[in-house]
Short mmCIF file of C-alpha atoms in Angstrom, two decimals:
data_model
loop_
_atom_site.label_atom_id
_atom_site.label_comp_id
_atom_site.label_asym_id
_atom_site.label_seq_id
_atom_site.Cartn_x
_atom_site.Cartn_y
_atom_site.Cartn_z
CA UNK A 30 11.48 30.71 15.73
CA UNK A 31 12.59 28.04 13.32
CA UNK A 32 10.02 26.31 11.25
CA UNK A 33 9.69 22.54 10.79
CA UNK A 34 10.82 21.59 7.18
CA UNK A 35 8.15 20.09 4.92
CA UNK A 36 8.14 16.29 5.17
CA UNK A 37 7.23 13.30 2.90
CA UNK A 38 5.21 10.39 4.39
CA UNK A 39 3.99 7.32 2.90
CA UNK A 40 1.10 4.73 3.86
CA UNK A 41 3.86 2.36 5.07
CA UNK A 42 5.27 5.14 7.27
CA UNK A 43 1.67 5.84 8.74
CA UNK A 44 1.14 2.26 9.51
CA UNK A 45 4.43 1.51 10.79
CA UNK A 46 4.37 4.46 13.16
CA UNK A 47 1.04 3.84 14.38
CA UNK A 48 2.07 0.15 15.34
CA UNK A 49 5.39 1.18 16.93
CA UNK A 50 6.85 4.65 16.80
CA UNK A 51 10.41 3.05 17.85
CA UNK A 52 10.51 0.64 14.78
CA UNK A 53 9.59 3.46 12.48
CA UNK A 54 12.39 5.51 13.65
CA UNK A 55 14.99 3.01 13.67
CA UNK A 56 14.17 1.64 10.35
CA UNK A 57 13.23 4.70 8.49
CA UNK A 58 15.37 7.45 10.09
CA UNK A 59 18.36 5.47 11.23
CA UNK A 60 17.99 2.77 8.56
CA UNK A 61 18.63 -0.07 10.93
CA UNK A 62 17.29 -3.46 9.70
CA UNK A 63 18.32 -6.75 11.02
CA UNK A 64 18.78 -9.89 8.79
CA UNK A 65 15.95 -11.46 10.21
CA UNK A 66 13.79 -13.44 7.58
CA UNK A 67 10.35 -12.08 6.73
CA UNK A 68 7.40 -14.41 7.89
CA UNK A 69 5.90 -16.54 5.48
CA UNK A 70 2.66 -14.57 4.87
CA UNK A 71 4.96 -11.61 3.67
CA UNK A 72 7.10 -13.97 1.41
CA UNK A 73 4.00 -15.31 -0.25
CA UNK A 74 2.42 -11.99 -0.74
CA UNK A 75 5.71 -10.60 -2.27
CA UNK A 76 5.89 -13.27 -4.75
CA UNK A 77 2.02 -12.89 -5.69
CA UNK A 78 2.48 -9.32 -6.07
CA UNK A 79 5.50 -9.66 -8.25
CA UNK A 80 3.76 -12.33 -10.42
CA UNK A 81 0.73 -10.00 -10.97
CA UNK A 82 3.04 -6.87 -11.49
CA UNK A 83 4.86 -8.85 -14.44
CA UNK A 84 1.79 -9.94 -15.86
CA UNK A 85 0.00 -6.38 -15.81
CA UNK A 86 3.16 -4.87 -17.23
CA UNK A 87 3.08 -7.17 -20.23
CA UNK A 88 -0.50 -6.08 -20.63
CA UNK A 89 0.22 -2.23 -20.37
CA UNK A 90 0.23 -1.64 -24.03
CA UNK A 91 -2.58 -3.91 -25.11
CA UNK A 92 -4.59 -4.70 -21.93
CA UNK A 93 -6.31 -7.97 -22.10
CA UNK A 94 -6.39 -9.12 -18.35
CA UNK A 95 -5.55 -12.22 -16.57
CA UNK A 96 -8.65 -14.26 -17.05
CA UNK A 97 -7.40 -16.62 -19.62
CA UNK A 98 -3.77 -16.56 -18.68
CA UNK A 99 -2.37 -19.72 -17.02
CA UNK A 100 -0.78 -19.72 -13.46
CA UNK A 101 2.48 -21.46 -12.52
CA UNK A 102 3.19 -24.60 -14.29
CA UNK A 103 4.26 -26.25 -11.03
CA UNK A 104 2.01 -24.81 -8.25
CA UNK A 105 4.25 -26.54 -5.65
CA UNK A 106 7.45 -24.61 -6.69
CA UNK A 107 7.40 -21.24 -8.64
CA UNK A 108 9.14 -18.01 -8.66
CA UNK A 109 8.38 -14.31 -9.67
CA UNK A 110 11.04 -11.90 -9.78
CA UNK A 111 13.46 -12.55 -6.85
CA UNK A 112 10.85 -14.40 -4.79
CA UNK A 113 10.70 -18.03 -4.81
CA UNK A 114 8.07 -20.27 -3.17
CA UNK A 115 7.94 -23.86 -2.39
CA UNK A 116 5.52 -26.44 -0.91
CA UNK A 117 2.30 -25.38 0.88
CA UNK A 118 3.29 -21.68 0.62
CA UNK A 119 3.61 -21.85 -3.21
CA UNK A 120 0.32 -23.91 -3.45
CA UNK A 121 -1.41 -21.18 -1.53
CA UNK A 122 0.03 -18.50 -3.61
CA UNK A 123 -0.95 -20.33 -6.87
CA UNK A 124 -4.47 -20.58 -5.61
CA UNK A 125 -4.63 -16.83 -4.82
CA UNK A 126 -3.35 -16.14 -8.32
CA UNK A 127 -6.40 -18.33 -9.61
CA UNK A 128 -8.59 -16.16 -7.51
CA UNK A 129 -7.26 -13.07 -9.07
CA UNK A 130 -8.26 -14.06 -12.62
CA UNK A 131 -11.86 -13.50 -12.04
CA UNK A 132 -11.19 -10.00 -10.50
CA UNK A 133 -8.45 -8.72 -12.88
CA UNK A 134 -9.40 -5.17 -13.80
CA UNK A 135 -7.72 -5.14 -17.02
CA UNK A 136 -9.87 -8.03 -18.48
CA UNK A 137 -11.57 -6.44 -21.51
CA UNK A 138 -10.12 -3.12 -21.11
CA UNK A 139 -9.77 -1.06 -24.20
CA UNK A 140 -6.54 -0.73 -26.00
CA UNK A 141 -6.63 3.19 -25.65
CA UNK A 142 -6.95 2.96 -21.78
CA UNK A 143 -3.78 3.84 -19.76
CA UNK A 144 -2.38 1.12 -17.47
CA UNK A 145 0.30 2.03 -14.95
CA UNK A 146 1.92 -0.56 -12.65
CA UNK A 147 3.47 0.51 -9.24
CA UNK A 148 3.38 4.20 -10.45
CA UNK A 149 4.38 6.71 -7.82
CA UNK A 150 1.63 9.34 -6.97
CA UNK A 151 2.18 12.38 -4.89
CA UNK A 152 0.05 15.15 -3.18
CA UNK A 153 0.35 17.88 -0.90
CA UNK A 154 -1.61 18.28 2.41
CA UNK A 155 -1.58 22.02 3.26
CA UNK A 156 -3.12 21.54 6.85
CA UNK A 157 -0.33 19.23 7.73
CA UNK A 158 2.51 21.01 5.40
CA UNK A 159 3.23 17.35 4.28
CA UNK A 160 3.65 15.65 0.89
CA UNK A 161 2.01 12.29 0.74
CA UNK A 162 3.38 9.47 -1.50
CA UNK A 163 1.93 6.34 -2.65
CA UNK A 164 2.69 3.46 -5.04
CA UNK A 165 -0.62 1.85 -5.98
CA UNK A 166 -0.45 -1.90 -7.23
CA UNK A 167 -2.17 -0.80 -10.33
CA UNK A 168 -3.86 2.33 -11.88
CA UNK A 169 -5.82 2.35 -15.04
CA UNK A 170 -8.14 4.68 -16.97
CA UNK A 171 -11.74 3.55 -17.83
CA UNK A 172 -14.18 5.75 -19.58
CA UNK A 173 -12.64 9.11 -18.48
CA UNK A 174 -11.88 8.05 -15.00
CA UNK A 175 -8.98 6.69 -13.04
CA UNK A 176 -9.21 3.27 -11.26
CA UNK A 177 -6.74 2.70 -8.26
CA UNK A 178 -6.25 -0.86 -7.37
CA UNK A 179 -4.75 -2.34 -4.28
CA UNK A 180 -4.35 -6.02 -4.00
CA UNK A 181 -3.48 -8.04 -0.75
CA UNK A 182 -3.19 -11.76 0.04
CA UNK A 183 -4.36 -13.31 3.34
CA UNK A 184 -5.38 -16.70 4.93
CA UNK A 185 -8.27 -14.79 6.84
CA UNK A 186 -11.31 -12.90 5.74
CA UNK A 187 -12.07 -9.17 6.11
CA UNK A 188 -13.36 -8.27 9.61
CA UNK A 189 -16.54 -6.15 8.84
CA UNK A 190 -16.45 -4.33 12.15
CA UNK A 191 -13.22 -2.44 11.12
CA UNK A 192 -13.36 0.38 8.70
CA UNK A 193 -11.59 -0.88 5.48
CA UNK A 194 -9.56 2.54 5.21
CA UNK A 195 -8.57 2.34 8.79
CA UNK A 196 -7.24 -0.95 8.35
CA UNK A 197 -5.47 -0.27 5.13
CA UNK A 198 -4.41 3.52 5.13
CA UNK A 199 -3.00 3.18 1.53
CA UNK A 200 -6.75 3.09 0.49
CA UNK A 201 -7.43 6.26 2.23
CA UNK A 202 -4.48 7.84 0.72
CA UNK A 203 -5.65 6.72 -2.63
CA UNK A 204 -9.28 8.14 -2.07
CA UNK A 205 -7.50 11.51 -1.25
CA UNK A 206 -5.37 11.63 -3.89
CA UNK A 207 -7.93 10.87 -6.73
CA UNK A 208 -10.37 13.06 -4.95
CA UNK A 209 -7.63 15.91 -5.37
CA UNK A 210 -7.28 15.43 -9.06
CA UNK A 211 -4.07 13.34 -9.10
CA UNK A 212 -3.33 11.98 -12.43
CA UNK A 213 -5.89 14.45 -13.68
CA UNK A 214 -8.60 12.20 -12.23
CA UNK A 215 -12.38 13.23 -12.56
CA UNK A 216 -13.47 12.28 -8.85
CA UNK A 217 -17.03 11.67 -10.09
CA UNK A 218 -15.77 8.91 -12.54
CA UNK A 219 -12.73 7.60 -10.27
CA UNK A 220 -12.62 5.18 -7.31
CA UNK A 221 -10.23 2.99 -5.23
CA UNK A 222 -10.74 -0.80 -5.44
CA UNK A 223 -9.59 -3.16 -2.76
CA UNK A 224 -8.73 -6.81 -3.85
CA UNK A 225 -8.21 -9.31 -1.03
CA UNK A 226 -7.09 -12.77 -2.37
CA UNK A 227 -7.47 -16.00 -0.25
CA UNK A 228 -6.83 -19.51 -1.23
CA UNK A 229 -10.38 -20.38 -1.98
CA UNK A 230 -12.11 -17.16 -2.16
CA UNK A 231 -11.66 -13.44 -3.00
CA UNK A 232 -13.05 -10.04 -1.93
CA UNK A 233 -13.43 -6.75 -4.13
CA UNK A 234 -14.45 -3.60 -2.35
CA UNK A 235 -14.97 -0.28 -4.01
CA UNK A 236 -14.51 3.18 -2.58
CA UNK A 237 -16.17 6.11 -4.48
CA UNK A 238 -14.09 9.21 -4.49
CA UNK A 239 -16.95 11.25 -5.60
CA UNK A 240 -18.80 10.46 -2.33
CA UNK A 241 -18.26 13.37 0.34
CA UNK A 242 -18.47 10.94 3.26
CA UNK A 243 -15.84 8.72 1.84
CA UNK A 244 -13.45 11.58 1.27
CA UNK A 245 -14.13 12.92 4.77
CA UNK A 246 -13.31 9.61 6.31
CA UNK A 247 -10.12 9.12 4.39
CA UNK A 248 -9.03 12.78 5.27
CA UNK A 249 -9.75 11.98 9.03
CA UNK A 250 -7.78 8.80 8.92
CA UNK A 251 -4.78 10.19 7.29
CA UNK A 252 -4.76 13.27 9.62
CA UNK A 253 -5.29 10.96 12.59
CA UNK A 254 -2.33 8.82 11.54
CA UNK A 255 0.11 11.62 10.22
CA UNK A 256 -0.14 14.13 13.02
CA UNK A 257 1.13 11.97 15.75
CA UNK A 258 3.99 10.97 13.28
CA UNK A 259 4.76 14.51 12.58
CA UNK A 260 4.79 15.54 16.34
CA UNK A 261 6.83 12.70 17.66
CA UNK A 262 10.21 13.58 19.02
CA UNK A 263 10.83 10.45 21.38
CA UNK A 264 9.60 7.38 19.31
CA UNK A 265 9.02 5.25 22.23
CA UNK A 266 8.66 1.49 21.70
CA UNK A 267 4.96 0.33 21.75
CA UNK A 268 5.07 -3.39 22.60
CA UNK A 269 2.95 -6.05 21.17
CA UNK A 270 2.67 -9.19 19.01
CA UNK A 271 4.35 -7.15 16.16
CA UNK A 272 7.74 -7.39 18.29
CA UNK A 273 8.39 -10.95 17.23
CA UNK A 274 8.72 -9.81 13.62
CA UNK A 275 10.37 -6.49 14.23
CA UNK A 276 13.40 -5.96 11.96
CA UNK A 277 14.74 -3.39 14.42
CA UNK A 278 14.47 -5.56 17.54
CA UNK A 279 18.27 -5.91 18.02
CA UNK A 280 18.41 -2.18 18.72
CA UNK A 281 15.11 -1.74 20.69
CA UNK A 282 15.15 -1.54 24.40
CA UNK A 283 11.53 -0.58 25.97
CA UNK A 284 11.89 2.67 28.10
CA UNK A 285 14.59 4.08 25.93
CA UNK A 286 14.24 7.25 24.14
CA UNK A 287 14.95 7.63 20.25
CA UNK A 288 15.63 11.23 19.41
CA UNK A 289 17.17 12.49 16.36
CA UNK A 290 17.24 15.67 14.19
CA UNK A 291 14.37 15.79 11.66
CA UNK A 292 14.99 14.77 8.16
CA UNK A 293 17.11 17.70 6.87
CA UNK A 294 16.04 16.99 3.24
CA UNK A 295 12.81 19.04 2.54
CA UNK A 296 10.22 17.35 0.37
CA UNK A 297 9.49 18.83 -3.00
CA UNK A 298 7.18 21.89 -3.19
CA UNK A 299 3.65 21.09 -4.23
CA UNK A 300 3.94 22.70 -7.57
CA UNK A 301 4.75 20.52 -10.73
CA UNK A 302 2.11 17.71 -10.37
CA UNK A 303 1.53 17.31 -6.70
CA UNK A 304 -2.21 18.38 -6.21
CA UNK A 305 -3.43 19.74 -2.89
CA UNK A 306 -5.54 17.30 -0.87
#
């Protein structure tokens, strides 16, 4: 009986498949993407992300943080990398950058601490025979531990009734990776941080990788999202509000079946730096 080849999944894969298996399959496996423009929220978030990445990379050798650094010279029109914002969207993004200044984790960080921006981290989950990959917004050391920071922008606040890791699976992956010793992390001194930037407010939450209940919740969330993805062979559409922004919509017909061979390229073995989660 043939065995399934080891696969690689990311937090984005998990979220996308949970939202709509058809969109996941059409975009990830068949590489079908329409030229439909992304929503304003996504454009604003990408611009803010690019601005912060540029700033944090410049601080990587001598961390000092963003507290005393200026934002865009013209809040109504600015760009970062390939992303350009104008009008209200630009002013919203500039306000979010101002909010970040008080929460920047590099503020006052010692010059001997390591700073990694958008660094890829991998780990192997033996129960699922899958390699998970993640690209945290920012990783840095502090007093012998590793801090994993994810930053998001939004015009709405956190919904307290929903699990933070359930809402953002990349946080659950971060917890599992640090708890498993990725990057040589000591779980007792390492944690995952979630930074949510609004126009006039900001939130910073911390997930302790040394707490068993946090790690158990993270493992349950990742397994609950990964297993349906790994077992799926039909990739049926799941309709909802997300259909309006679906980049695979031109190729999607509810009721159709999307079947293809599994990815023929096996993921790298867990040896050589990918810890077991």
